[in-house]
Structure formats: C-alpha cells, structure tokens
CSV table of C-alpha atoms in Angstrom, one decimal:
chain,number,residue,atom,x,y,z
A,1,MET,CA,-37.9,-157.5,3.6
A,2,THR,CA,-35.6,-154.5,3.9
A,3,ALA,CA,-36.0,-151.4,1.7
A,4,HIS,CA,-32.9,-152.3,-0.3
A,5,CYS,CA,-33.9,-155.8,-1.2
A,6,PRO,CA,-35.1,-156.1,-4.8
A,7,GLU,CA,-38.6,-157.5,-5.0
A,8,ASP,CA,-40.4,-158.9,-8.0
A,9,PRO,CA,-42.3,-156.6,-10.3
A,10,SER,CA,-46.0,-156.5,-9.5
A,11,LEU,CA,-49.1,-155.7,-11.7
A,12,GLU,CA,-50.4,-152.4,-10.2
A,13,ARG,CA,-53.5,-151.8,-12.4
A,14,HIS,CA,-54.8,-152.4,-15.9
A,15,PHE,CA,-56.9,-150.1,-18.1
A,16,LYS,CA,-59.6,-151.2,-20.4
A,17,GLY,CA,-61.1,-148.8,-23.0
A,18,HIS,CA,-59.4,-149.6,-26.4
A,19,ARG,CA,-61.5,-151.5,-28.9
A,20,ASP,CA,-58.6,-153.0,-30.8
A,21,ALA,CA,-54.9,-153.9,-30.3
A,22,VAL,CA,-52.8,-151.4,-28.3
A,23,THR,CA,-49.8,-150.3,-30.3
A,24,SER,CA,-47.9,-147.8,-28.1
A,25,VAL,CA,-47.7,-146.5,-24.5
A,26,ASP,CA,-45.8,-143.6,-22.8
A,27,PHE,CA,-45.8,-141.9,-19.4
A,28,SER,CA,-45.8,-138.2,-18.8
A,29,LEU,CA,-42.9,-136.6,-16.9
A,30,ASN,CA,-44.6,-136.6,-13.5
A,31,THR,CA,-46.1,-140.2,-14.1
A,32,LYS,CA,-49.6,-138.7,-13.5
A,33,GLN,CA,-50.7,-139.6,-17.0
A,34,LEU,CA,-50.2,-142.6,-19.3
A,35,ALA,CA,-51.0,-142.3,-23.0
A,36,SER,CA,-51.8,-145.3,-25.3
A,37,GLY,CA,-52.4,-145.6,-29.0
A,38,SER,CA,-54.5,-148.3,-30.7
A,39,MET,CA,-55.5,-149.9,-34.0
A,40,ASP,CA,-59.0,-148.5,-33.0
A,41,SER,CA,-57.8,-145.0,-34.3
A,42,CYS,CA,-58.0,-143.5,-30.8
A,43,LEU,CA,-55.5,-142.3,-28.2
A,44,MET,CA,-56.4,-142.7,-24.6
A,45,VAL,CA,-54.9,-140.7,-21.8
A,46,TRP,CA,-55.2,-142.6,-18.5
A,47,HIS,CA,-54.9,-141.1,-15.1
A,48,MET,CA,-52.7,-142.8,-12.5
A,49,LYS,CA,-54.9,-141.3,-9.8
A,50,PRO,CA,-57.7,-143.9,-9.1
A,51,GLN,CA,-61.3,-143.1,-10.0
A,52,THR,CA,-60.3,-140.4,-12.6
A,53,ARG,CA,-61.9,-140.7,-16.0
A,54,ALA,CA,-59.6,-141.3,-19.0
A,55,TYR,CA,-59.6,-139.0,-22.0
A,56,ARG,CA,-60.3,-140.5,-25.4
A,57,PHE,CA,-58.9,-138.5,-28.3
A,58,ALA,CA,-60.4,-139.1,-31.7
A,59,GLY,CA,-59.0,-137.3,-34.7
A,60,HIS,CA,-56.8,-139.8,-36.7
A,61,LYS,CA,-58.7,-141.5,-39.5
A,62,ASP,CA,-56.9,-144.8,-39.2
A,63,ALA,CA,-54.9,-146.9,-36.6
A,64,VAL,CA,-52.7,-144.9,-34.2
A,65,THR,CA,-49.3,-146.6,-34.3
A,66,CYS,CA,-47.2,-144.5,-31.8
A,67,VAL,CA,-47.5,-142.0,-28.9
A,68,ASN,CA,-44.9,-139.9,-27.1
A,69,PHE,CA,-45.2,-137.2,-24.4
A,70,SER,CA,-43.0,-134.1,-24.8
A,71,PRO,CA,-40.3,-133.8,-22.1
A,72,SER,CA,-42.4,-131.3,-20.1
A,73,GLY,CA,-45.5,-133.5,-20.4
A,74,HIS,CA,-47.5,-130.5,-21.8
A,75,LEU,CA,-47.8,-132.0,-25.3
A,76,LEU,CA,-48.6,-135.4,-26.6
A,77,ALA,CA,-47.6,-136.6,-30.1
A,78,SER,CA,-49.1,-139.4,-32.1
A,79,GLY,CA,-48.5,-141.0,-35.5
A,80,SER,CA,-51.0,-142.9,-37.6
A,81,ARG,CA,-51.7,-145.1,-40.6
A,82,ASP,CA,-53.5,-142.1,-42.0
A,83,LYS,CA,-50.0,-140.7,-42.8
A,84,THR,CA,-50.2,-137.8,-40.3
A,85,VAL,CA,-48.7,-136.8,-37.0
A,86,ARG,CA,-50.8,-135.0,-34.5
A,87,ILE,CA,-49.7,-132.9,-31.5
A,88,TRP,CA,-52.3,-132.9,-28.7
A,89,VAL,CA,-52.8,-130.9,-25.5
A,90,PRO,CA,-53.4,-133.8,-23.1
A,91,ASN,CA,-56.4,-132.2,-21.2
A,92,VAL,CA,-60.1,-132.7,-21.3
A,93,LYS,CA,-60.5,-130.7,-24.5
A,94,GLY,CA,-57.9,-132.7,-26.4
A,95,GLU,CA,-57.2,-130.1,-29.1
A,96,SER,CA,-54.7,-131.1,-31.8
A,97,THR,CA,-52.5,-129.8,-34.6
A,98,VAL,CA,-51.9,-131.9,-37.8
A,99,PHE,CA,-48.5,-132.3,-39.4
A,100,ARG,CA,-48.4,-133.6,-42.9
A,101,ALA,CA,-45.3,-134.7,-45.1
A,102,HIS,CA,-45.1,-138.5,-44.9
A,103,THR,CA,-46.6,-140.4,-47.9
A,104,ALA,CA,-47.3,-143.6,-46.0
A,105,THR,CA,-48.0,-144.9,-42.5
A,106,VAL,CA,-46.2,-143.1,-39.7
A,107,ARG,CA,-44.7,-145.8,-37.4
A,108,SER,CA,-42.9,-143.8,-34.7
A,109,VAL,CA,-42.7,-140.4,-33.2
A,110,HIS,CA,-40.2,-139.1,-30.6
A,111,PHE,CA,-39.5,-135.7,-29.1
A,112,CYS,CA,-36.0,-134.3,-28.7
A,113,SER,CA,-35.0,-133.8,-25.0
A,114,ASP,CA,-35.4,-130.0,-25.4
A,115,GLY,CA,-38.9,-130.5,-26.8
A,116,GLN,CA,-38.1,-128.1,-29.7
A,117,SER,CA,-38.2,-130.8,-32.4
A,118,PHE,CA,-39.5,-134.3,-32.9
A,119,VAL,CA,-38.5,-137.2,-35.2
A,120,THR,CA,-40.8,-139.6,-37.1
A,121,ALA,CA,-40.3,-142.8,-39.0
A,122,SER,CA,-42.5,-144.1,-41.8
A,123,ASP,CA,-43.4,-146.8,-44.3
A,124,ASP,CA,-42.4,-144.2,-47.0
A,125,LYS,CA,-38.8,-145.3,-46.1
A,126,THR,CA,-37.9,-141.9,-44.6
A,127,VAL,CA,-37.1,-140.5,-41.2
A,128,LYS,CA,-38.3,-136.9,-40.8
A,129,VAL,CA,-37.4,-134.1,-38.4
A,130,TRP,CA,-40.0,-131.5,-37.5
A,131,SER,CA,-40.1,-128.2,-35.5
A,132,THR,CA,-42.6,-128.5,-32.6
A,133,HIS,CA,-43.5,-124.8,-32.1
A,134,ARG,CA,-43.0,-123.6,-35.7
A,135,GLN,CA,-45.3,-126.5,-36.6
A,136,LYS,CA,-43.3,-127.4,-39.7
A,137,PHE,CA,-41.4,-130.2,-41.4
A,138,LEU,CA,-37.6,-129.5,-41.4
A,139,PHE,CA,-35.8,-132.3,-43.3
A,140,SER,CA,-35.7,-136.0,-44.3
A,141,LEU,CA,-33.1,-138.7,-43.8
A,142,SER,CA,-33.5,-141.1,-46.7
A,143,GLN,CA,-31.1,-144.0,-46.9
A,144,HIS,CA,-33.3,-146.9,-45.8
A,145,ILE,CA,-34.5,-149.2,-48.6
A,146,ASN,CA,-37.6,-150.5,-46.8
A,147,TRP,CA,-40.2,-149.4,-44.2
A,148,VAL,CA,-38.7,-147.5,-41.2
A,149,ARG,CA,-40.3,-148.8,-38.0
A,150,CYS,CA,-38.7,-146.6,-35.3
A,151,ALA,CA,-36.6,-143.5,-34.9
A,152,LYS,CA,-35.2,-141.9,-31.7
A,153,PHE,CA,-33.1,-138.9,-30.7
A,154,SER,CA,-30.1,-139.4,-28.5
A,155,PRO,CA,-30.4,-137.9,-25.0
A,156,ASP,CA,-28.2,-134.9,-26.0
A,157,GLY,CA,-30.2,-134.5,-29.3
A,158,ARG,CA,-27.1,-134.7,-31.5
A,159,LEU,CA,-27.8,-138.1,-33.0
A,160,ILE,CA,-30.8,-140.0,-34.4
A,161,VAL,CA,-31.1,-143.8,-34.5
A,162,SER,CA,-33.5,-145.6,-36.9
A,163,ALA,CA,-34.6,-149.2,-37.3
A,164,SER,CA,-36.0,-150.6,-40.5
A,165,ASP,CA,-37.4,-153.6,-42.4
A,166,ASP,CA,-34.2,-153.4,-44.5
A,167,LYS,CA,-32.7,-155.3,-41.5
A,168,THR,CA,-30.4,-152.4,-40.6
A,169,VAL,CA,-30.2,-149.9,-37.7
A,170,LYS,CA,-28.8,-146.6,-38.9
A,171,LEU,CA,-27.1,-143.9,-36.8
A,172,TRP,CA,-27.4,-140.3,-38.1
A,173,ASP,CA,-25.8,-137.0,-37.2
A,174,LYS,CA,-28.6,-134.5,-36.9
A,175,THR,CA,-26.5,-131.4,-37.8
A,176,SER,CA,-24.8,-132.8,-40.9
A,177,ARG,CA,-27.8,-135.1,-41.8
A,178,GLU,CA,-25.4,-137.8,-42.7
A,179,CYS,CA,-25.6,-141.5,-41.9
A,180,VAL,CA,-22.7,-142.1,-39.5
A,181,HIS,CA,-23.0,-145.9,-39.3
A,182,SER,CA,-25.2,-148.8,-40.3
A,183,TYR,CA,-25.5,-151.8,-38.0
A,184,CYS,CA,-26.3,-154.9,-40.1
A,185,GLU,CA,-26.2,-157.8,-37.6
A,186,HIS,CA,-30.0,-158.4,-37.4
A,187,GLY,CA,-31.3,-161.5,-39.3
A,188,GLY,CA,-34.7,-160.0,-39.9
A,189,PHE,CA,-36.8,-156.8,-39.8
A,190,VAL,CA,-35.7,-154.5,-37.0
A,191,THR,CA,-38.8,-153.5,-35.1
A,192,TYR,CA,-37.6,-151.0,-32.4
A,193,VAL,CA,-34.5,-149.1,-31.3
A,194,ASP,CA,-33.6,-146.8,-28.4
A,195,PHE,CA,-30.7,-145.0,-26.8
A,196,HIS,CA,-29.3,-146.0,-23.4
A,197,PRO,CA,-29.8,-143.1,-21.0
A,198,SER,CA,-26.0,-142.3,-21.1
A,199,GLY,CA,-26.2,-141.9,-24.9
A,200,THR,CA,-23.2,-144.2,-25.3
A,201,CYS,CA,-25.1,-147.2,-26.7
A,202,ILE,CA,-28.3,-148.3,-28.4
A,203,ALA,CA,-30.5,-151.4,-28.1
A,204,ALA,CA,-32.5,-152.8,-31.0
A,205,ALA,CA,-35.2,-155.4,-31.1
A,206,GLY,CA,-35.9,-157.7,-34.1
A,207,MET,CA,-38.3,-160.1,-35.8
A,208,ASP,CA,-35.5,-162.6,-35.4
A,209,ASN,CA,-36.5,-162.8,-31.7
A,210,THR,CA,-33.3,-161.0,-30.6
A,211,VAL,CA,-32.2,-157.9,-28.7
A,212,LYS,CA,-28.8,-156.4,-29.6
A,213,VAL,CA,-26.8,-153.7,-27.8
A,214,TRP,CA,-24.1,-151.7,-29.6
A,215,ASP,CA,-21.7,-149.0,-28.5
A,216,VAL,CA,-22.3,-145.9,-30.7
A,217,ARG,CA,-18.7,-144.7,-30.4
A,218,THR,CA,-16.8,-147.9,-31.4
A,219,HIS,CA,-19.9,-149.5,-33.2
A,220,ARG,CA,-19.0,-152.8,-31.4
A,221,LEU,CA,-21.8,-155.2,-30.6
A,222,LEU,CA,-21.7,-155.3,-26.8
A,223,GLN,CA,-24.6,-157.7,-26.0
A,224,HIS,CA,-26.8,-160.1,-27.8
A,225,TYR,CA,-29.9,-161.7,-26.2
A,226,GLN,CA,-32.0,-164.5,-27.7
A,227,LEU,CA,-34.5,-165.0,-24.9
A,228,HIS,CA,-37.9,-164.7,-26.6
A,229,SER,CA,-39.6,-167.4,-28.7
A,230,ALA,CA,-41.1,-164.9,-31.1
A,231,ALA,CA,-40.5,-161.4,-32.5
A,232,VAL,CA,-39.5,-158.7,-30.0
A,233,ASN,CA,-41.8,-155.7,-30.7
A,234,ALA,CA,-40.5,-153.1,-28.3
A,235,LEU,CA,-38.0,-152.3,-25.5
A,236,SER,CA,-37.3,-149.6,-22.9
A,237,PHE,CA,-34.3,-148.7,-20.8
A,238,HIS,CA,-34.7,-148.1,-17.1
A,239,PRO,CA,-33.5,-144.5,-16.4
A,240,SER,CA,-30.6,-145.9,-14.3
A,241,GLY,CA,-29.3,-147.6,-17.5
A,242,ASN,CA,-29.0,-150.9,-15.5
A,243,TYR,CA,-32.1,-152.7,-16.9
A,244,LEU,CA,-34.0,-153.2,-20.1
A,245,VAL,CA,-37.6,-154.4,-20.5
A,246,THR,CA,-38.8,-156.1,-23.7
A,247,ALA,CA,-42.2,-156.9,-25.1
A,248,SER,CA,-42.7,-159.9,-27.5
A,249,SER,CA,-45.2,-161.7,-29.7
A,250,ASP,CA,-44.6,-164.7,-27.4
A,251,SER,CA,-47.0,-162.8,-25.1
A,252,THR,CA,-44.3,-162.1,-22.4
A,253,LEU,CA,-42.4,-159.1,-21.1
A,254,LYS,CA,-38.8,-159.8,-20.0
A,255,ILE,CA,-36.6,-157.7,-17.7
A,256,LEU,CA,-32.9,-158.0,-18.4
A,257,ASP,CA,-30.1,-157.0,-16.0
A,258,LEU,CA,-27.6,-155.3,-18.4
A,259,MET,CA,-24.9,-155.1,-15.8
A,260,GLU,CA,-24.9,-158.9,-15.4
A,261,GLY,CA,-25.9,-159.6,-18.9
A,262,ARG,CA,-28.7,-161.9,-17.8
A,263,LEU,CA,-32.5,-162.4,-17.7
A,264,LEU,CA,-34.1,-161.3,-14.4
A,265,TYR,CA,-37.8,-161.8,-14.9
A,266,THR,CA,-40.3,-163.1,-17.4
A,267,LEU,CA,-43.8,-161.6,-16.9
A,268,HIS,CA,-47.0,-163.2,-18.2
A,269,GLY,CA,-49.8,-160.6,-18.3
A,270,HIS,CA,-51.1,-160.3,-21.9
A,271,GLN,CA,-53.2,-162.8,-23.8
A,272,GLY,CA,-51.5,-162.9,-27.2
A,273,PRO,CA,-48.7,-160.6,-28.4
A,274,ALA,CA,-47.2,-157.9,-26.1
A,275,THR,CA,-46.8,-155.1,-28.6
A,276,THR,CA,-45.4,-152.2,-26.5
A,277,VAL,CA,-43.6,-151.4,-23.3
A,278,ALA,CA,-42.2,-148.3,-21.6
A,279,PHE,CA,-40.7,-147.3,-18.3
A,280,SER,CA,-41.9,-144.2,-16.5
A,281,ARG,CA,-39.5,-141.3,-16.4
A,282,THR,CA,-38.2,-142.3,-12.9
A,283,GLY,CA,-38.3,-146.0,-13.6
A,284,GLU,CA,-40.7,-146.7,-10.7
A,285,TYR,CA,-43.3,-148.1,-13.1
A,286,PHE,CA,-43.5,-149.5,-16.5
A,287,ALA,CA,-46.5,-149.9,-18.8
A,288,SER,CA,-47.3,-152.5,-21.4
A,289,GLY,CA,-49.9,-152.9,-24.1
A,290,GLY,CA,-51.0,-155.9,-26.2
A,291,SER,CA,-53.2,-157.3,-29.0
A,292,ASP,CA,-55.6,-158.1,-26.1
A,293,GLU,CA,-56.6,-154.4,-26.1
A,294,GLN,CA,-55.3,-154.1,-22.5
A,295,VAL,CA,-52.9,-151.5,-21.0
A,296,MET,CA,-51.1,-152.8,-17.9
A,297,VAL,CA,-49.1,-150.8,-15.4
A,298,TRP,CA,-46.5,-152.6,-13.4
A,299,LYS,CA,-44.5,-151.5,-10.4
A,300,SER,CA,-40.8,-152.2,-11.0
A,301,ASN,CA,-39.8,-153.0,-7.3
A,302,PHE,CA,-36.5,-154.7,-8.5
A,303,ASP,CA,-34.8,-151.3,-8.9
A,304,ILE,CA,-35.2,-149.7,-5.4
A,305,VAL,CA,-31.4,-148.9,-5.1
A,306,ASP,CA,-31.2,-147.5,-8.6
A,307,TYR,CA,-34.5,-145.7,-8.2
A,308,GLY,CA,-33.0,-143.6,-5.4
A,309,GLU,CA,-30.0,-142.8,-7.6
A,310,VAL,CA,-32.2,-141.8,-10.5
A,311,LEU,CA,-34.2,-139.4,-8.3
A,312,ARG,CA,-31.0,-137.9,-6.8
A,313,VAL,CA,-29.6,-137.2,-10.3
A,314,GLN,CA,-32.9,-135.9,-11.7
A,315,ARG,CA,-33.9,-133.7,-8.8
A,316,PRO,CA,-31.1,-131.9,-6.9
A,317,PRO,CA,-32.5,-130.4,-3.7
A,318,ALA,CA,-33.5,-126.7,-4.3
A,319,THR,CA,-32.0,-125.6,-1.0
A,320,ARG,CA,-28.4,-126.1,-2.1
A,321,ALA,CA,-26.2,-123.3,-3.4
A,322,SER,CA,-25.7,-122.8,-7.1
A,323,SER,CA,-23.1,-125.6,-7.2
A,324,SER,CA,-25.9,-128.2,-7.0
A,325,GLY,CA,-26.0,-128.4,-10.8
A,326,THR,CA,-22.3,-129.3,-10.9
A,327,LEU,CA,-22.7,-131.8,-8.2
A,328,THR,CA,-25.6,-133.5,-10.0
A,329,VAL,CA,-23.6,-133.6,-13.2
A,330,SER,CA,-20.6,-135.2,-11.4
A,331,ILE,CA,-22.8,-137.8,-9.8
A,332,LEU,CA,-24.2,-138.5,-13.3
A,333,GLU,CA,-20.8,-138.7,-14.9
A,334,GLN,CA,-19.5,-141.2,-12.3
A,335,ARG,CA,-22.7,-143.2,-12.9
A,336,LEU,CA,-22.2,-143.2,-16.6
A,337,THR,CA,-18.6,-144.1,-16.4
A,338,LEU,CA,-19.5,-147.0,-14.1
A,339,THR,CA,-22.2,-148.0,-16.6
A,340,GLU,CA,-19.7,-148.1,-19.5
A,341,ASP,CA,-17.1,-150.1,-17.6
A,342,LYS,CA,-19.8,-152.5,-16.4
A,343,LEU,CA,-21.1,-152.9,-20.0
A,344,LYS,CA,-17.5,-153.8,-21.2
A,345,GLN,CA,-17.2,-156.2,-18.2
A,346,CYS,CA,-20.6,-157.7,-19.0
A,347,LEU,CA,-19.6,-158.3,-22.6
A,348,GLU,CA,-16.5,-160.2,-21.4
A,349,ASN,CA,-18.7,-162.2,-19.0
A,350,GLN,CA,-21.0,-163.1,-21.8
A,351,GLN,CA,-18.1,-164.3,-23.9
A,352,LEU,CA,-16.8,-166.4,-21.0
A,353,ILE,CA,-20.2,-168.0,-20.6
A,354,MET,CA,-20.4,-168.7,-24.4
A,355,GLN,CA,-17.0,-170.3,-24.2
A,356,ARG,CA,-18.0,-172.5,-21.3
A,357,THR,CA,-21.2,-173.6,-22.9
A,358,THR,CA,-19.5,-174.5,-26.3
A,359,PRO,CA,-18.3,-178.1,-26.2
C-alpha cells in the first residue's frame, strides 16, 4: 500500500492499572505522555515509550471525572467528585495544587490555548474560569438550570462552550461573560461538547444517541449524526478538522468523515460502555477509556494525507526566514476556508441524501 492510501485504525497498545471505570483521557503536546482519570479516585500518567513505569497520582478524595494537559504539557489538570480541581506537575513526584470554589462534582476541566487560564463545569450548574498561575478563581457563568457536563475554550480563547443536563449547549463570550447563544436541538442531556480546530463550529454529543455540529457564527445546525445505539459520552476532533471520533455506551468508537458527512469506521475494543476518547495533538493517535477499566491507544492510519498537513501547519521549519510565520498562517487560513466550504457542501449532501431516502 502506498504512503497516501488511508488504512484502517489499529490498536497500538492498552494500559491496565485503574481499578474502576476510566472517565477521561488526554495526550500531552509531544504525545510522550497519556493521562487518564478514573472512578478509582486516581490519575494515571502513562508513558508511550515501552517498558516505562506509569505514574499513579492519588490526592482526590473521590472519583476523578476529567483530565487535561496544559498546552505546553508541563501541567496536568484534573476535576473530581470531591468538588475540587487539582493542577499536577506530571513527573515522578506528582505534586499538586488544589483549587476550590465549586459546591458539587466537577465534571470537566480545560486549559485555554495560552495556558494562562482554565475553565471548569460542575453539577453546581455553573461554569467557572480560573487563573492558572495566580492560582485563583476568576468568575462564574451561571445560566444553566441543571448539571453542566462539559465546558471548553475556543481555539482563540475568546469563546467558551458548555453542555448541560438542561438539554442545551451554550456559547459564551469570555470578555463580556454573556451567553451569546443557546442551542436547544438535543432531545436529552448533552454529555460533551468541543470546538472544531478552526473555531468556526462546535460538535456536541448527547444521551439521545446523537452528535450535532453547529456553525458558531450563523448558529445553523450543519450536521446531525444518529449512528450509535446508546448515549454518546465523548467526542474529539482530529487536528486537521476533517474527522471526528466518538465514544458511546454501546461499547463502540466511531470515526466520522466530516467532509463527506459519513461514518468511516466502527471500532469494537471495550467491553461495556466507551466513556472517553481523545486524539493526540497531531492526530497520529487517539486514546479511549471505558467502564472496563482499560485505556487503549489506537494509531489513526486513515489520516496520512491530513497528518502531513497538520505537521506542516504546526511546525514551520526553523531554517526559513522570519516570513515562515506568515506562510504557516496563510496555509492554515486556506485550510480553514476549505474546511468551511466543505462543511457547507457536506450539509447540502446530507440534505440530498435525506431527500432521496424519504419516500
């Protein structure tokens, strides 16, 4: 097979060490470390280098619900049912700082792209923004009327998106702290939400077994996928923006081709619900976790063409003159424009398919 032929994803390795369901996974920037959180109250930091011992971090007094590496990879955040957030140094010592302000389970934690702040979501119905280095709580966003399951910063850090058991997805302006829009199309609790790498759209997963993609500028529903036979618990965009991976209580992971608006692969790895999934920062790998206490690492393989583009955009050669930054940005802008046009095209394709299938 030639280098440019997409191949099927393959299970690269799996990690055993958690003593209860895995709730969350995240790769460090350089893909050398993979963090996972579990109902066993521990965080594990696994090393992608074979025969290297994992770190087990104990500190939370109840289930760890979420983990996220800072953009540099030098810090690791976790949230817990013990109502706290901890920021760890992911080395053998595993020292941590505790952040307190939530009055119920913390469900989600996510660093801003500059690493200066992070956002959390909680069963206390609030979204909170914190300063990383000043180690303090900054402000709350409080319009949800039920538990907030997930909150994420946009790639440029200007917007925050949150998903809640009140069946809405809310888009917030970080500066004005106002809710810009509420997306109410989900028929059940919204479990997870994230921004497309271009920052122009969001994808949300729901207990109604669906995944929905909206444009954050026009607020139009771009895509709607009903492919799983049970709740969708998590999703992750490939850094190229062309693919989305989902994890569901039907025990499968699914890879969607967003350009074509279709299902590419269904992966059966976990025994019981697949609870979490995340692409590595380059998209070469993705990791998943499940109620079976397992953490699995998959090699993407299907994205070889896109992988090259992601690397080119992310790492301009150092030997070029100072114009390299501008060049990288222009490649990126062309790519994003292409993505937006393709997404519109894809919505039209989906509508045509729907019309054909309706008698």
